Amino acid sequence: AIRVAKPAAILFLFVALLVLFKKGIFKLKWSLVSTNIIFLFVAELFAYLPNDRSTRHNPQKQAHYVDFLEKKMKKEPKDPFRVIGLDRVLFPNMASVFEIADVRLLDALVIERYKDFTSSFMDRVYGGHITGHENIDFNSSMFDLTNTRYVLSTDPIDSQMTSYFIRFARPKPNYIKEYKSLIAVIKEPGSTVFKIPVPPSANGLVFKARSQNTAELRISAGQGQSSSVSLKPEWQKVAVDANSEGNKELSFDFNLTAGQGAEIQIDQMVYRNIKGDRLDRFKLIYDDDILIYENKEALPRAFVAYDYEEFKDSSSLLNSMVKGKNDLSRTVLMEDQLDKKAFKKRKVEPTKVSVEQKGINSLKIVANSRFDGLLFLGDNFYPGWKALVNGKEAEIYRANYTFKAVRVRKGKNIVEFVYNPSSVSRGLIISIAGFLALAFIFGFSIFKTYKKSA
């Protein structure tokens, strides 16, 4: 109301000044009236400015955690990594300013396969946005395949879904805060429903719970699946199985049976999958303006694998990855049929490679391969990319559903990936032809005009 009153008062003065001048009530010169009208018009523009402008961060001063990540990049320049930010930390596309690779994006044009891949271990990705607000299955081996070595967050990584529970469960639970973690508190006996989309890689929830008084907690998750546990004052782990049924939203019903004044506390709620609870592999390495966790099992951006598995179609391949049937750290999953005599499969450890040069449209990798194998690159497969292995053009295969792979021989291999789509060449030729045509028409018209005047 206050903000509306300012422009309303100025508008009243504006109209009143015109009426008084027209009626001739005040004998004023038109020059003075017009000057006041211009003044009121300009003042009206400034009336909308808020009085309480917030103190803004100096955009020329980097945040401390960005300095920390840049030092990591400089320390191991030949072993690039990606990050993911939660809670609006380093919001998508902002990371590119600092040349930090991020798995998130805000883009209207997103590769459909990348959306399907990421939707397998987080909330379903719609449109072109992956913001970090999604509930993520950090235990999934598909998450490790994205080369996400660092997780940036304002809250502990095992507190993300607990916060989601506190916000969206009905009736709304209370909460307490210990350090930076939020602990959900259900005080009254009854039922609390928590709706959450479960990604295909997960088959339930796991969390810690306790109660000062003896209490019975029963959790159901659709299709008659339920778990029941007697809670004690000590923290204990509770696991709930759930069938995600292709990423549909499930309702977890927390039913508390206890006497008057009972209270249960829930903490460290995360997804449960075939890999179990693997959050202990995340190591807190930075605790200043934000928290940074290192994913010790993040796979490298590129490596040479000596084992592969072929699938008849993309759906069966993705399903195999989701179910955790393959060791993605040493086996490359292929849709393209390789020559059976291409190389002998070997279930051995992959070979590390060195990324010598990286840019927006090019990448150079040096691989000292122990045997013939496949160089896997965790970048999206996309038309227009070309690969050169030791100077000779090589076929790029679609690997692990949405990434790239090329065949390499035993020994030292220099592999270059270059983005040079034929559409750019065709567009350049068409543009040059159009320019020449316009130049010819323009020159011919001048020639005709000159000829007529002569």
Short mmCIF file of C-alpha atoms in Angstrom, two decimals, residues 65-344:
data_model
loop_
_atom_site.label_atom_id
_atom_site.label_comp_id
_atom_site.label_asym_id
_atom_site.label_seq_id
_atom_site.Cartn_x
_atom_site.Cartn_y
_atom_site.Cartn_z
CA TYR A 65 35.13 -21.83 -2.38
CA VAL A 66 35.71 -20.87 -6.04
CA ASP A 67 39.35 -20.11 -5.18
CA PHE A 68 39.51 -23.54 -3.53
CA LEU A 69 38.17 -25.32 -6.64
CA GLU A 70 40.48 -23.37 -8.94
CA LYS A 71 43.47 -24.50 -6.86
CA LYS A 72 42.26 -28.09 -7.30
CA MET A 73 42.09 -27.58 -11.07
CA LYS A 74 45.61 -26.12 -11.19
CA LYS A 75 46.99 -28.90 -9.01
CA GLU A 76 45.84 -31.67 -11.38
CA PRO A 77 45.28 -30.01 -14.77
CA LYS A 78 45.48 -33.35 -16.65
CA ASP A 79 42.76 -34.96 -14.54
CA PRO A 80 39.66 -32.76 -15.03
CA PHE A 81 36.60 -33.10 -12.82
CA ARG A 82 33.00 -31.93 -12.59
CA VAL A 83 30.99 -30.53 -9.69
CA ILE A 84 27.34 -30.36 -8.68
CA GLY A 85 25.96 -27.59 -6.50
CA LEU A 86 22.96 -27.98 -4.19
CA ASP A 87 20.85 -25.25 -2.58
CA ARG A 88 21.54 -22.73 -5.39
CA VAL A 89 25.30 -22.91 -4.81
CA LEU A 90 27.15 -21.87 -7.98
CA PHE A 91 23.84 -21.87 -9.87
CA PRO A 92 23.85 -23.65 -13.26
CA ASN A 93 25.79 -21.93 -16.05
CA MET A 94 27.53 -19.66 -13.50
CA ALA A 95 30.32 -22.23 -13.20
CA SER A 96 31.34 -21.65 -16.82
CA VAL A 97 32.52 -18.12 -15.87
CA PHE A 98 35.23 -19.77 -13.75
CA GLU A 99 35.78 -22.62 -16.25
CA ILE A 100 34.44 -25.11 -13.70
CA ALA A 101 32.66 -28.08 -15.31
CA ASP A 102 29.18 -28.64 -13.87
CA VAL A 103 26.72 -31.48 -14.54
CA ARG A 104 23.77 -29.08 -14.13
CA LEU A 105 22.45 -26.71 -16.77
CA LEU A 106 19.80 -24.17 -17.66
CA ASP A 107 19.26 -24.70 -21.36
CA ALA A 108 16.24 -24.86 -23.61
CA LEU A 109 18.04 -27.34 -25.88
CA VAL A 110 19.17 -30.40 -23.93
CA ILE A 111 20.20 -33.77 -25.33
CA GLU A 112 17.28 -36.10 -24.64
CA ARG A 113 19.54 -38.97 -23.67
CA TYR A 114 21.32 -36.84 -21.10
CA LYS A 115 17.95 -36.02 -19.54
CA ASP A 116 17.06 -39.73 -19.42
CA PHE A 117 20.44 -40.59 -17.95
CA THR A 118 20.32 -37.99 -15.15
CA SER A 119 16.67 -38.77 -14.45
CA SER A 120 17.77 -42.30 -13.57
CA PHE A 121 19.47 -41.15 -10.36
CA MET A 122 17.54 -37.97 -9.49
CA ASP A 123 14.04 -36.52 -9.75
CA ARG A 124 12.73 -36.64 -13.31
CA VAL A 125 14.29 -33.85 -15.38
CA TYR A 126 11.69 -31.92 -17.37
CA GLY A 127 12.38 -29.21 -19.93
CA GLY A 128 16.00 -28.14 -20.01
CA HIS A 129 16.82 -27.45 -16.37
CA ILE A 130 18.94 -29.42 -13.92
CA THR A 131 19.28 -27.02 -11.00
CA GLY A 132 20.51 -29.06 -8.04
CA HIS A 133 17.18 -28.79 -6.22
CA GLU A 134 16.40 -32.34 -7.30
CA ASN A 135 16.59 -35.20 -4.83
CA ILE A 136 19.69 -37.10 -5.93
CA ASP A 137 20.58 -40.74 -5.41
CA PHE A 138 24.20 -40.19 -4.40
CA ASN A 139 24.61 -43.94 -3.94
CA SER A 140 24.07 -44.66 -7.64
CA SER A 141 27.07 -45.77 -9.72
CA MET A 142 25.57 -43.70 -12.56
CA PHE A 143 26.21 -40.59 -10.48
CA ASP A 144 29.87 -41.64 -10.21
CA LEU A 145 30.03 -42.02 -14.01
CA THR A 146 29.32 -38.30 -14.49
CA ASN A 147 32.83 -37.51 -13.20
CA THR A 148 31.29 -35.46 -10.33
CA ARG A 149 34.16 -35.34 -7.87
CA TYR A 150 32.92 -32.48 -5.69
CA VAL A 151 29.48 -31.80 -4.21
CA LEU A 152 28.87 -28.19 -3.11
CA SER A 153 26.20 -27.55 -0.51
CA THR A 154 25.12 -25.27 2.33
CA ASP A 155 23.86 -28.26 4.35
CA PRO A 156 25.44 -31.65 5.06
CA ILE A 157 24.96 -34.00 2.12
CA ASP A 158 22.98 -36.47 4.24
CA SER A 159 20.58 -33.72 5.32
CA GLN A 160 19.21 -32.83 1.88
CA MET A 161 16.27 -35.21 1.80
CA THR A 162 15.53 -34.69 5.49
CA SER A 163 15.05 -30.99 4.69
CA TYR A 164 12.72 -32.01 1.84
CA PHE A 165 10.76 -34.16 4.29
CA ILE A 166 10.41 -31.27 6.75
CA ARG A 167 9.09 -28.94 4.03
CA PHE A 168 6.65 -31.23 2.26
CA ALA A 169 5.40 -33.88 4.70
CA ARG A 170 1.82 -33.39 5.87
CA PRO A 171 1.04 -32.69 8.62
CA LYS A 172 4.23 -30.62 8.63
CA PRO A 173 6.85 -32.01 11.07
CA ASN A 174 8.70 -29.79 13.51
CA TYR A 175 12.48 -29.69 13.37
CA ILE A 176 15.58 -28.97 15.38
CA LYS A 177 18.99 -27.90 14.11
CA GLU A 178 22.25 -29.49 15.16
CA TYR A 179 25.32 -27.83 13.64
CA LYS A 180 24.15 -27.40 10.01
CA SER A 181 21.88 -30.45 9.93
CA LEU A 182 18.10 -30.35 10.20
CA ILE A 183 16.45 -33.12 12.23
CA ALA A 184 12.74 -33.77 11.65
CA VAL A 185 10.58 -34.17 14.75
CA ILE A 186 7.19 -35.93 14.80
CA LYS A 187 5.52 -35.28 18.13
CA GLU A 188 1.97 -36.53 18.02
CA PRO A 189 0.90 -40.13 17.38
CA GLY A 190 -0.76 -40.50 13.99
CA SER A 191 0.15 -40.58 10.34
CA THR A 192 2.53 -38.30 8.42
CA VAL A 193 2.56 -38.66 4.63
CA PHE A 194 5.70 -37.86 2.66
CA LYS A 195 5.37 -37.79 -1.14
CA ILE A 196 8.60 -38.12 -3.05
CA PRO A 197 9.58 -39.12 -6.62
CA VAL A 198 11.89 -42.12 -6.35
CA PRO A 199 14.39 -42.42 -9.24
CA PRO A 200 14.73 -45.79 -10.97
CA SER A 201 18.18 -46.37 -9.44
CA ALA A 202 16.70 -46.41 -5.91
CA ASN A 203 14.50 -49.02 -4.32
CA GLY A 204 13.63 -47.30 -1.08
CA LEU A 205 14.69 -44.96 1.69
CA VAL A 206 17.12 -45.34 4.57
CA PHE A 207 17.38 -42.99 7.55
CA LYS A 208 18.28 -42.80 11.22
CA ALA A 209 15.59 -42.48 13.90
CA ARG A 210 15.28 -42.39 17.68
CA SER A 211 12.67 -41.76 20.40
CA GLN A 212 13.03 -40.74 24.05
CA ASN A 213 10.03 -42.90 24.89
CA THR A 214 9.34 -46.35 23.50
CA ALA A 215 7.49 -45.86 20.21
CA GLU A 216 6.48 -48.00 17.26
CA LEU A 217 7.07 -46.54 13.80
CA ARG A 218 5.46 -48.19 10.78
CA ILE A 219 6.36 -46.99 7.30
CA SER A 220 4.48 -48.03 4.18
CA ALA A 221 5.42 -47.23 0.58
CA GLY A 222 2.74 -48.35 -1.84
CA GLN A 223 1.71 -51.81 -3.03
CA GLY A 224 1.50 -53.05 0.55
CA GLN A 225 5.23 -52.66 1.20
CA SER A 226 5.85 -51.69 4.80
CA SER A 227 8.39 -51.80 7.60
CA SER A 228 7.92 -51.60 11.33
CA VAL A 229 10.52 -50.75 13.98
CA SER A 230 10.54 -50.16 17.72
CA LEU A 231 12.47 -46.97 18.42
CA LYS A 232 14.78 -46.37 21.37
CA PRO A 233 16.74 -43.34 22.66
CA GLU A 234 19.79 -44.39 20.61
CA TRP A 235 19.97 -43.62 16.90
CA GLN A 236 19.19 -46.66 14.78
CA LYS A 237 19.07 -47.19 11.02
CA VAL A 238 15.70 -47.79 9.40
CA ALA A 239 15.31 -49.04 5.82
CA VAL A 240 12.12 -48.91 3.77
CA ASP A 241 11.74 -50.83 0.51
CA ALA A 242 9.82 -49.21 -2.34
CA ASN A 243 9.08 -50.05 -5.94
CA SER A 244 9.64 -46.87 -7.93
CA GLU A 245 7.65 -48.20 -10.92
CA GLY A 246 9.45 -46.16 -13.52
CA ASN A 247 10.03 -42.97 -11.55
CA LYS A 248 6.47 -42.45 -10.30
CA GLU A 249 5.83 -40.43 -7.19
CA LEU A 250 5.47 -42.61 -4.10
CA SER A 251 3.86 -41.76 -0.79
CA PHE A 252 5.75 -42.86 2.29
CA ASP A 253 3.33 -43.05 5.21
CA PHE A 254 5.04 -42.63 8.61
CA ASN A 255 2.60 -43.99 11.21
CA LEU A 256 3.57 -43.35 14.82
CA THR A 257 2.03 -45.47 17.57
CA ALA A 258 2.93 -44.33 21.07
CA GLY A 259 1.62 -42.81 24.27
CA GLN A 260 0.85 -39.16 24.91
CA GLY A 261 3.85 -36.84 24.58
CA ALA A 262 5.80 -39.20 22.36
CA GLU A 263 8.40 -37.71 20.05
CA ILE A 264 10.54 -39.29 17.36
CA GLN A 265 13.47 -37.70 15.52
CA ILE A 266 14.48 -38.51 11.94
CA ASP A 267 17.87 -37.68 10.44
CA GLN A 268 20.16 -38.54 7.50
CA MET A 269 17.38 -39.59 5.14
CA VAL A 270 18.77 -40.79 1.79
CA TYR A 271 17.82 -43.07 -1.07
CA ARG A 272 18.48 -46.78 -0.74
CA ASN A 273 19.54 -48.87 -3.74
CA ILE A 274 21.30 -52.07 -4.70
CA LYS A 275 24.64 -50.53 -3.70
CA GLY A 276 23.34 -49.85 -0.19
CA ASP A 277 24.21 -46.76 1.83
CA ARG A 278 27.55 -45.56 0.43
CA LEU A 279 27.54 -42.00 1.76
CA ASP A 280 30.68 -42.75 3.77
CA ARG A 281 32.65 -42.43 0.51
CA PHE A 282 31.95 -38.66 0.55
CA LYS A 283 34.67 -36.86 2.48
CA LEU A 284 34.18 -33.32 3.80
CA ILE A 285 37.23 -31.41 2.57
CA TYR A 286 36.05 -27.79 2.89
CA ASP A 287 33.97 -26.09 5.59
CA ASP A 288 33.99 -22.32 5.27
CA ASP A 289 31.41 -20.28 3.37
CA ILE A 290 29.88 -23.56 2.10
CA LEU A 291 30.52 -27.28 2.49
CA ILE A 292 32.44 -29.21 -0.18
CA TYR A 293 32.43 -32.99 -0.25
CA GLU A 294 34.82 -35.09 -2.31
CA ASN A 295 33.34 -38.13 -4.01
CA LYS A 296 36.17 -40.63 -3.62
CA GLU A 297 34.55 -43.05 -6.10
CA ALA A 298 33.90 -40.55 -8.89
CA LEU A 299 35.13 -42.03 -12.16
CA PRO A 300 37.67 -40.07 -14.22
CA ARG A 301 36.59 -38.00 -17.20
CA ALA A 302 38.31 -40.50 -19.51
CA PHE A 303 39.94 -43.93 -19.19
CA VAL A 304 40.80 -46.97 -21.31
CA ALA A 305 38.61 -50.01 -20.62
CA TYR A 306 39.39 -53.54 -21.82
CA ASP A 307 35.96 -55.04 -21.31
CA TYR A 308 32.68 -54.21 -23.02
CA GLU A 309 29.14 -55.51 -23.24
CA GLU A 310 26.79 -55.16 -26.19
CA PHE A 311 23.03 -54.56 -25.99
CA LYS A 312 20.33 -54.90 -28.61
CA ASP A 313 18.84 -51.46 -27.91
CA SER A 314 19.22 -48.35 -25.76
CA SER A 315 16.38 -49.24 -23.38
CA SER A 316 17.90 -52.53 -22.27
CA LEU A 317 21.29 -50.83 -21.88
CA LEU A 318 19.90 -48.05 -19.66
CA ASN A 319 17.90 -50.56 -17.63
CA SER A 320 21.06 -52.60 -16.99
CA MET A 321 22.85 -49.49 -15.75
CA VAL A 322 19.95 -48.50 -13.51
CA LYS A 323 19.82 -51.93 -11.90
CA GLY A 324 23.56 -51.76 -11.16
CA LYS A 325 24.32 -54.96 -13.07
CA ASN A 326 27.59 -53.69 -14.56
CA ASP A 327 30.86 -52.42 -13.14
CA LEU A 328 30.94 -49.09 -14.97
CA SER A 329 34.48 -48.40 -13.79
CA ARG A 330 35.90 -51.12 -16.08
CA THR A 331 33.16 -52.15 -18.53
CA VAL A 332 31.84 -50.02 -21.41
CA LEU A 333 28.24 -50.66 -22.46
CA MET A 334 27.71 -50.46 -26.22
CA GLU A 335 24.73 -50.29 -28.56
CA ASP A 336 26.93 -50.52 -31.67
CA GLN A 337 28.06 -54.01 -32.61
CA LEU A 338 31.84 -54.19 -32.55
CA ASP A 339 33.83 -56.53 -34.73
CA LYS A 340 34.25 -59.69 -32.64
CA LYS A 341 37.87 -59.78 -33.70
CA ALA A 342 38.34 -56.14 -32.69
CA PHE A 343 40.07 -56.99 -29.44
CA LYS A 344 39.94 -59.60 -26.73
#
